[in-house]
Amino acid sequence: MTITEIAELAGVSIGTVDRVIHKRGRVSAKTVAKVEKIIKSSGFTPNPIARQLALKKDFVVGILLPLKTDDAGYWELIFDGIEKACEELKPFSIKLAVKNFDRKKSGDFTEKAEALSKIKIDALITAPVIAEEASKALNFFSDIPYVFVDSSLPEGKQLTTVAQNPYASGVCAARLMKLIVPDAEKIVCVQMYPDSYNLKERARGFTEFFKEKNVINVAGNCNTKNETDSFIKSIIAKKPDGIFVSNNASFSFVEYCRAHNIKKKFALIGYDLMKQNKKFLAEDFIDCIISQQPEQQGYEAVKAIYRHSLINEKVNKTMKIPITIYFKENI
């Protein structure tokens, strides 16, 4: 029995269990009795290593993620999940050392990784969205555990990856597209970050489901609004029956069509319930959204580090985020 399991059984936070165990107060008598009953029946004894760490030193987790404002605020939601987990684990004095990189700027991941490596950190959470840079830059952190969120690397030596299975997610998107436009003659699969491993895998899953029949794969760097508009214009010009956007930029297609008075005549499937996507899904401009639950990714990443480094529990090599599907009726 672990503190986490006791907290789940009692329906309270890990911090509450810690306060009961170490008699720090600020817990109702009813909750104390409930937690103590579970502790007694399970034969639980506090982990002395975790206790020592909690009392004598900060446990510093490095955060190496894209700019919070990138991808319509997607990364900020991951950071929100990280902060939520840190708050729950407050008794263990987990502190964050944050470096945000610009994924559109070549070399910035490496530069920020090197800067973070010069700070004394005990573990790392990162998103290897620039696969080639990440593979090399992670050598800076070979002596500490690191966790991937959002995406993985085939050759990575990470403690765990908290993300969807990107290939399976792409297949799921393809099944949805077939249901929405069963007689489609032309479908475009869009990658707005050509170097991203997980976007490549989504596109592969999507394309292989259709056995490449009727699917046009289009990839391009969209670093500015002009580049994005030009990219979208070229896709709309193909007059597709369906468009699959492998990241969270579905809203960009809606905004472009509205700005140019283009009537939407294609099915549109994308990712993540960002504010704009949620709005256009509700208005029927986006047909379907697959959620990666970014807050949950950040939360589970911190919990994985806590289990591995602070209470010596085994952590699975992968922590799969469910493929959650949203239509306008269930947002």
Short mmCIF file of C-alpha atoms in Angstrom, two decimals:
data_model
loop_
_atom_site.label_atom_id
_atom_site.label_comp_id
_atom_site.label_asym_id
_atom_site.label_seq_id
_atom_site.Cartn_x
_atom_site.Cartn_y
_atom_site.Cartn_z
CA MET A 1 0.00 0.00 0.00
CA THR A 2 1.36 3.43 -0.98
CA ILE A 3 0.41 6.96 0.08
CA THR A 4 -1.19 7.39 -3.35
CA GLU A 5 -3.37 4.31 -2.88
CA ILE A 6 -4.34 5.38 0.65
CA ALA A 7 -5.34 8.79 -0.68
CA GLU A 8 -7.45 7.20 -3.44
CA LEU A 9 -9.22 4.86 -1.01
CA ALA A 10 -9.93 7.72 1.41
CA GLY A 11 -10.96 10.12 -1.34
CA VAL A 12 -8.45 12.78 -0.23
CA SER A 13 -5.22 14.29 -1.53
CA ILE A 14 -1.75 12.87 -0.95
CA GLY A 15 -0.95 15.99 1.09
CA THR A 16 -3.84 15.25 3.44
CA VAL A 17 -2.59 11.70 4.00
CA ASP A 18 0.89 13.06 4.72
CA ARG A 19 -0.50 15.50 7.29
CA VAL A 20 -2.38 12.67 9.01
CA ILE A 21 0.68 10.39 9.07
CA HIS A 22 2.92 13.09 10.52
CA LYS A 23 0.21 14.69 12.69
CA ARG A 24 0.54 18.18 11.18
CA GLY A 25 -3.09 19.09 11.84
CA ARG A 26 -5.37 21.01 9.46
CA VAL A 27 -7.41 17.84 8.86
CA SER A 28 -10.91 17.15 10.18
CA ALA A 29 -11.35 14.48 12.86
CA LYS A 30 -13.58 12.48 10.51
CA THR A 31 -10.93 12.43 7.77
CA VAL A 32 -8.17 11.57 10.26
CA ALA A 33 -10.20 8.59 11.49
CA LYS A 34 -10.89 7.42 7.94
CA VAL A 35 -7.24 7.65 6.85
CA GLU A 36 -5.91 6.04 10.04
CA LYS A 37 -8.33 3.12 9.63
CA ILE A 38 -7.00 2.47 6.10
CA ILE A 39 -3.39 2.79 7.32
CA LYS A 40 -4.00 0.34 10.15
CA SER A 41 -5.78 -2.25 8.00
CA SER A 42 -3.12 -2.10 5.27
CA GLY A 43 -0.09 -2.28 7.57
CA PHE A 44 1.34 0.81 5.88
CA THR A 45 4.59 2.33 7.18
CA PRO A 46 5.95 5.68 5.92
CA ASN A 47 8.81 5.56 3.40
CA PRO A 48 11.87 6.94 5.22
CA ILE A 49 13.56 8.07 1.97
CA ALA A 50 10.55 10.13 0.93
CA ARG A 51 10.24 11.54 4.43
CA GLN A 52 13.87 12.63 4.46
CA LEU A 53 13.60 14.26 1.07
CA ALA A 54 10.43 16.07 2.05
CA LEU A 55 11.98 17.51 5.19
CA LYS A 56 15.58 18.25 4.25
CA LYS A 57 15.75 19.43 0.64
CA ASP A 58 13.77 20.69 -2.31
CA PHE A 59 13.24 18.23 -5.14
CA VAL A 60 13.76 20.25 -8.32
CA VAL A 61 12.02 19.23 -11.52
CA GLY A 62 13.23 20.86 -14.72
CA ILE A 63 10.54 21.78 -17.24
CA LEU A 64 11.59 22.06 -20.89
CA LEU A 65 8.49 22.77 -22.98
CA PRO A 66 7.50 24.99 -25.92
CA LEU A 67 6.36 28.56 -25.24
CA LYS A 68 3.09 28.58 -23.32
CA THR A 69 1.46 30.72 -26.01
CA ASP A 70 2.36 28.29 -28.81
CA ASP A 71 -0.34 26.14 -30.39
CA ALA A 72 -3.19 28.31 -29.13
CA GLY A 73 -2.23 27.81 -25.47
CA TYR A 74 -1.97 24.00 -25.58
CA TRP A 75 1.32 23.99 -23.67
CA GLU A 76 -0.05 26.25 -20.96
CA LEU A 77 -2.63 23.55 -20.23
CA ILE A 78 0.14 20.98 -19.78
CA PHE A 79 1.86 23.37 -17.40
CA ASP A 80 -1.42 23.79 -15.47
CA GLY A 81 -1.46 20.03 -14.92
CA ILE A 82 2.15 20.11 -13.73
CA GLU A 83 1.36 22.82 -11.20
CA LYS A 84 -1.73 20.96 -9.97
CA ALA A 85 0.33 17.85 -9.23
CA CYS A 86 3.03 19.91 -7.48
CA GLU A 87 0.39 21.49 -5.27
CA GLU A 88 -0.95 18.07 -4.29
CA LEU A 89 2.60 16.94 -3.52
CA LYS A 90 3.45 20.09 -1.58
CA PRO A 91 4.73 18.17 1.49
CA PHE A 92 7.54 16.81 -0.70
CA SER A 93 8.74 20.30 -1.56
CA ILE A 94 8.79 19.86 -5.33
CA LYS A 95 10.09 22.97 -7.05
CA LEU A 96 10.12 23.78 -10.76
CA ALA A 97 12.94 25.15 -12.90
CA VAL A 98 11.32 26.22 -16.18
CA LYS A 99 12.82 26.85 -19.61
CA ASN A 100 10.51 27.41 -22.57
CA PHE A 101 11.83 27.00 -26.12
CA ASP A 102 10.56 28.38 -29.40
CA ARG A 103 9.84 25.32 -31.53
CA LYS A 104 9.85 27.49 -34.65
CA LYS A 105 13.42 28.66 -33.99
CA SER A 106 16.15 26.26 -35.03
CA GLY A 107 18.54 25.41 -32.19
CA ASP A 108 16.40 26.92 -29.44
CA PHE A 109 15.55 23.54 -27.90
CA THR A 110 19.26 22.72 -27.61
CA GLU A 111 20.10 26.16 -26.24
CA LYS A 112 17.41 26.00 -23.54
CA ALA A 113 18.30 22.39 -22.69
CA GLU A 114 21.94 23.31 -22.15
CA ALA A 115 20.94 26.26 -19.95
CA LEU A 116 18.68 24.02 -17.87
CA SER A 117 21.40 21.39 -17.51
CA LYS A 118 23.56 23.94 -15.70
CA ILE A 119 20.93 24.21 -12.97
CA LYS A 120 20.91 21.48 -10.31
CA ILE A 121 17.75 19.55 -11.13
CA ASP A 122 16.68 16.12 -9.91
CA ALA A 123 14.39 15.16 -12.82
CA LEU A 124 13.08 16.56 -16.11
CA ILE A 125 9.78 16.85 -17.95
CA THR A 126 10.04 17.68 -21.64
CA ALA A 127 8.28 17.38 -24.99
CA PRO A 128 10.62 16.09 -27.72
CA VAL A 129 8.60 17.75 -30.48
CA ILE A 130 11.77 18.55 -32.44
CA ALA A 131 12.97 14.97 -32.71
CA GLU A 132 16.48 15.46 -34.10
CA GLU A 133 17.41 18.22 -31.63
CA ALA A 134 15.86 16.42 -28.69
CA SER A 135 17.76 13.20 -29.39
CA LYS A 136 21.07 15.03 -29.04
CA ALA A 137 20.14 17.58 -26.36
CA LEU A 138 18.86 14.92 -23.94
CA ASN A 139 22.48 13.81 -23.48
CA PHE A 140 22.70 16.78 -21.11
CA PHE A 141 20.39 14.87 -18.75
CA SER A 142 21.80 11.34 -18.94
CA ASP A 143 22.26 11.15 -15.16
CA ILE A 144 18.68 12.04 -14.14
CA PRO A 145 15.25 10.55 -14.93
CA TYR A 146 13.25 12.37 -17.57
CA VAL A 147 9.65 12.08 -18.68
CA PHE A 148 8.18 12.84 -22.09
CA VAL A 149 4.79 14.49 -22.54
CA ASP A 150 2.80 14.91 -25.77
CA SER A 151 5.24 12.91 -27.88
CA SER A 152 7.89 10.22 -27.67
CA LEU A 153 11.16 9.30 -29.33
CA PRO A 154 11.70 5.76 -30.60
CA GLU A 155 15.30 5.72 -29.34
CA GLY A 156 14.68 7.68 -26.14
CA LYS A 157 15.85 6.52 -22.71
CA GLN A 158 13.01 8.23 -20.87
CA LEU A 159 11.58 7.03 -17.57
CA THR A 160 8.13 7.06 -19.17
CA THR A 161 6.11 8.75 -21.90
CA VAL A 162 2.77 10.33 -21.04
CA ALA A 163 0.94 10.66 -24.35
CA GLN A 164 -1.52 9.10 -26.72
CA ASN A 165 -0.42 6.36 -29.05
CA PRO A 166 -0.05 8.62 -32.10
CA TYR A 167 -0.41 5.89 -34.71
CA ALA A 168 -3.59 4.54 -33.09
CA SER A 169 -4.88 8.09 -32.78
CA GLY A 170 -4.35 8.63 -36.51
CA VAL A 171 -6.22 5.40 -37.28
CA CYS A 172 -9.06 6.57 -35.03
CA ALA A 173 -9.23 9.87 -36.94
CA ALA A 174 -9.40 7.94 -40.20
CA ARG A 175 -12.29 5.81 -38.96
CA LEU A 176 -14.14 8.97 -37.98
CA MET A 177 -13.48 10.53 -41.38
CA LYS A 178 -14.86 7.44 -43.12
CA LEU A 179 -18.01 7.63 -41.00
CA ILE A 180 -18.51 11.35 -41.68
CA VAL A 181 -17.78 11.24 -45.44
CA PRO A 182 -18.07 7.57 -46.48
CA ASP A 183 -17.94 8.35 -50.19
CA ALA A 184 -15.01 10.79 -50.07
CA GLU A 185 -12.95 10.88 -53.25
CA LYS A 186 -10.21 13.17 -51.96
CA ILE A 187 -8.93 13.59 -48.37
CA VAL A 188 -6.03 15.77 -47.26
CA CYS A 189 -3.87 14.80 -44.27
CA VAL A 190 -2.15 17.91 -42.89
CA GLN A 191 1.13 18.18 -40.94
CA MET A 192 1.98 21.71 -39.84
CA TYR A 193 5.19 20.65 -38.07
CA PRO A 194 6.98 18.28 -40.49
CA ASP A 195 9.73 17.37 -37.98
CA SER A 196 7.35 16.26 -35.21
CA TYR A 197 7.52 12.50 -34.55
CA ASN A 198 3.99 12.19 -33.16
CA LEU A 199 2.45 14.13 -36.08
CA LYS A 200 4.26 11.86 -38.54
CA GLU A 201 2.90 8.82 -36.71
CA ARG A 202 -0.66 10.21 -36.74
CA ALA A 203 -0.37 10.86 -40.47
CA ARG A 204 0.98 7.33 -41.00
CA GLY A 205 -1.90 5.77 -39.07
CA PHE A 206 -4.44 7.90 -40.92
CA THR A 207 -2.98 7.16 -44.36
CA GLU A 208 -2.48 3.43 -43.82
CA PHE A 209 -6.10 3.02 -42.71
CA PHE A 210 -7.18 4.20 -46.14
CA LYS A 211 -4.34 2.20 -47.72
CA GLU A 212 -3.23 5.55 -49.19
CA LYS A 213 -6.30 5.55 -51.45
CA ASN A 214 -7.69 9.07 -51.90
CA VAL A 215 -5.36 10.52 -49.22
CA ILE A 216 -3.03 13.40 -50.04
CA ASN A 217 -0.34 14.03 -47.42
CA VAL A 218 0.65 17.68 -47.16
CA ALA A 219 3.35 19.02 -44.83
CA GLY A 220 4.64 22.54 -44.41
CA ASN A 221 6.20 24.93 -41.92
CA CYS A 222 3.66 27.48 -40.71
CA ASN A 223 5.81 29.86 -38.70
CA THR A 224 3.92 33.05 -39.57
CA LYS A 225 0.32 33.96 -40.35
CA ASN A 226 1.21 34.59 -43.99
CA GLU A 227 2.82 31.15 -44.27
CA THR A 228 -0.18 29.56 -42.57
CA ASP A 229 -2.67 31.34 -44.83
CA SER A 230 -0.72 30.38 -47.95
CA PHE A 231 -0.53 26.77 -46.76
CA ILE A 232 -4.27 26.60 -46.04
CA LYS A 233 -5.09 28.28 -49.37
CA SER A 234 -3.16 25.56 -51.22
CA ILE A 235 -5.10 22.85 -49.38
CA ILE A 236 -8.53 24.44 -49.95
CA ALA A 237 -7.65 24.77 -53.64
CA LYS A 238 -7.47 20.97 -53.89
CA LYS A 239 -11.23 20.90 -53.18
CA PRO A 240 -11.05 18.01 -50.72
CA ASP A 241 -14.02 16.14 -49.28
CA GLY A 242 -12.25 15.88 -45.94
CA ILE A 243 -9.32 17.51 -44.13
CA PHE A 244 -7.52 15.87 -41.22
CA VAL A 245 -5.36 18.33 -39.26
CA SER A 246 -2.87 16.31 -37.20
CA ASN A 247 -2.36 19.02 -34.56
CA ASN A 248 -4.66 21.56 -32.89
CA ALA A 249 -4.79 24.07 -35.77
CA SER A 250 -8.24 23.10 -37.09
CA PHE A 251 -9.52 26.54 -36.09
CA SER A 252 -7.07 28.12 -38.55
CA PHE A 253 -8.94 26.52 -41.46
CA VAL A 254 -12.26 27.87 -40.19
CA GLU A 255 -10.83 31.36 -39.68
CA TYR A 256 -9.34 31.33 -43.18
CA CYS A 257 -12.61 30.25 -44.80
CA ARG A 258 -14.56 32.92 -42.92
CA ALA A 259 -12.04 35.65 -43.76
CA HIS A 260 -12.24 34.79 -47.47
CA ASN A 261 -15.99 34.08 -47.62
CA ILE A 262 -15.38 30.43 -48.52
CA LYS A 263 -18.27 28.10 -47.85
CA LYS A 264 -17.09 25.01 -46.02
CA LYS A 265 -17.73 21.96 -48.20
CA PHE A 266 -15.42 19.49 -46.49
CA ALA A 267 -15.36 17.47 -43.29
CA LEU A 268 -12.82 18.82 -40.77
CA ILE A 269 -11.22 16.71 -38.03
CA GLY A 270 -8.46 17.87 -35.69
CA TYR A 271 -7.10 17.82 -32.17
CA ASP A 272 -7.62 19.38 -28.76
CA LEU A 273 -10.44 21.37 -27.20
CA MET A 274 -8.68 24.70 -27.24
CA LYS A 275 -10.95 27.74 -26.91
CA GLN A 276 -11.16 28.36 -30.67
CA ASN A 277 -11.65 24.70 -31.57
CA LYS A 278 -14.35 24.27 -28.97
CA LYS A 279 -16.20 27.32 -30.32
CA PHE A 280 -16.09 26.14 -33.94
CA LEU A 281 -17.01 22.59 -32.97
CA ALA A 282 -20.11 23.92 -31.24
CA GLU A 283 -20.96 25.94 -34.37
CA ASP A 284 -20.59 22.91 -36.68
CA PHE A 285 -17.60 24.29 -38.58
CA ILE A 286 -15.36 21.57 -37.11
CA ASP A 287 -16.91 18.10 -37.33
CA CYS A 288 -14.90 16.27 -34.70
CA ILE A 289 -12.09 16.87 -32.21
CA ILE A 290 -9.76 14.31 -30.62
CA SER A 291 -8.56 15.43 -27.20
CA GLN A 292 -5.09 14.64 -25.83
CA GLN A 293 -6.07 15.87 -22.35
CA PRO A 294 -3.00 18.13 -21.95
CA GLU A 295 -3.71 18.95 -18.28
CA GLN A 296 -3.75 15.24 -17.48
CA GLN A 297 -0.46 14.75 -19.30
CA GLY A 298 1.30 17.34 -17.15
CA TYR A 299 -0.28 16.00 -13.99
CA GLU A 300 0.68 12.37 -14.67
CA ALA A 301 4.23 13.34 -15.63
CA VAL A 302 4.87 14.85 -12.19
CA LYS A 303 3.21 11.88 -10.48
CA ALA A 304 5.48 9.49 -12.40
CA ILE A 305 8.57 11.33 -11.18
CA TYR A 306 7.19 11.37 -7.63
CA ARG A 307 6.59 7.61 -7.67
CA HIS A 308 9.99 6.82 -9.16
CA SER A 309 12.23 9.24 -7.28
CA LEU A 310 10.47 9.91 -3.99
CA ILE A 311 8.73 6.69 -2.99
CA ASN A 312 10.70 4.16 -5.06
CA GLU A 313 7.75 2.73 -7.00
CA LYS A 314 8.05 1.12 -10.41
CA VAL A 315 6.80 3.28 -13.28
CA ASN A 316 5.51 1.82 -16.55
CA LYS A 317 7.50 2.70 -19.66
CA THR A 318 4.40 4.25 -21.22
CA MET A 319 1.36 5.96 -19.72
CA LYS A 320 -1.22 6.08 -22.48
CA ILE A 321 -3.63 8.99 -22.55
CA PRO A 322 -7.08 7.84 -23.75
CA ILE A 323 -8.22 8.82 -27.24
CA THR A 324 -11.20 11.00 -26.30
CA ILE A 325 -13.56 12.00 -29.11
CA TYR A 326 -15.73 15.12 -29.06
CA PHE A 327 -18.62 16.16 -31.27
CA LYS A 328 -20.70 19.27 -30.70
CA GLU A 329 -23.21 17.20 -28.75
CA ASN A 330 -20.79 16.13 -25.99
CA ILE A 331 -18.56 19.16 -25.37
#
